[in-house]
């Protein structure tokens, strides 16, 4: 059974919305793809950790050390359940999606890549799932190949099969595009990859908060996401990897917490996930992340998706009715992200003008410059919706855009 979420009720869980915007207007936050706002329970969990449990993890024999370790490892179990991983050993904490991708590029792909090999990514990757592979290819004299997309922002997967060969050593694809909103059929892509025994990484930065993730059913090799886009804190993220790959992978940072034994001559390393978590980790971040996952689970992802789907339909219709407004990204399956341009206004002008009305949208290339190049534009304005947004927020956006049109129309 699903229930429609009440965004007005949800907004009350987020203390940031109780403050006024300098314009005196209500704060209309339409930039959740950049980072989501944080509910009070996440803030409380982090606060509570420092107030009641602060100590270092994994070393403490004392009471507080045990509490901190329970907090940190408890979050690992929560994440395991959240994405349905087989084992806690498959969950590595990083500082975010970007670090997770870099870790796989260095620790895994780098070890397997030779001159002339290929890595495949898509035309709509965030720079953090592009540049690590580009740099790796440069180091190894390998080739980066790109799954093309069409004008609607849909990947042309009919071309993928023939792109894959025994030279392909890795595929890395985004689940939901942060600039176009396209939901990619990653289960199909994973099947194509595995038909040729190619490991595949899924960038779930934009999907983890809203879409059911089942790494076992999908059978992906790696999956990455960030805490701050799932209503959790900044500075903590997740790398999921199949146990067999994490065992094979080499660590890329060395120091405390990740060793088995150390002498001046030689060191040996702990098993995964500890071998990838050198140094004191983000324990408060883990406390916050567990609360964020709890918050999502209480709302229910099915309910969240229904709410976002209805809101996306409304927003697309309202924006589509504005004269001179063009939406970029019209794939059949879309998440609640709308990139657009209006008249001759630059995206930054749009964002600046509507900020005077209390409306926050993103303007720029959204760390997807190749997507902008594809459409021959420098930037877009981007609306990204979340659980605390209502139709009223979209009405405010439309009203604010009217003043852009008056200036530029
Ligand atoms: N991938 C996608 C699809 C994203 O939207 C983002 C953040 N905008 C990232 C990767 C990078 O995430 P982070 O900055 O948290 O590392």
Coordinates of C-alpha atoms in Angstrom, one line a residue, residues 33 97-98 121-133 174 176-179 203 205-206 229 365-371 382:
X33 CA 20.1 17.1 -6.9
X97 CA 30.6 9.3 -4.8
X98 CA 33.6 11.0 -6.2
X121 CA 31.1 5.1 -19.9
X122 CA 28.0 7.0 -21.1
X123 CA 27.5 10.4 -22.8
X124 CA 25.8 11.7 -19.7
X125 CA 28.3 11.0 -16.9
X126 CA 28.9 13.4 -14.1
X127 CA 32.6 14.5 -14.3
X128 CA 33.3 12.4 -11.2
X129 CA 32.4 9.3 -13.2
X130 CA 34.3 10.5 -16.3
X131 CA 37.6 12.1 -15.3
X132 CA 38.9 9.2 -13.1
X133 CA 38.4 6.9 -16.1
X174 CA 25.1 6.6 -14.2
X176 CA 20.0 8.8 -13.1
X177 CA 21.5 11.7 -15.0
X178 CA 22.0 14.7 -12.7
X179 CA 21.6 17.2 -15.6
X203 CA 26.7 5.7 -10.1
X205 CA 24.3 9.3 -6.6
X206 CA 20.9 10.6 -7.9
X229 CA 22.2 13.4 -1.5
X365 CA 27.0 22.8 -16.6
X366 CA 26.1 20.6 -13.6
X367 CA 29.5 18.9 -13.9
X368 CA 28.4 17.4 -17.2
X369 CA 30.2 19.6 -19.7
X370 CA 29.9 16.9 -22.5
X371 CA 26.1 17.0 -22.1
X382 CA 18.1 23.1 -13.4

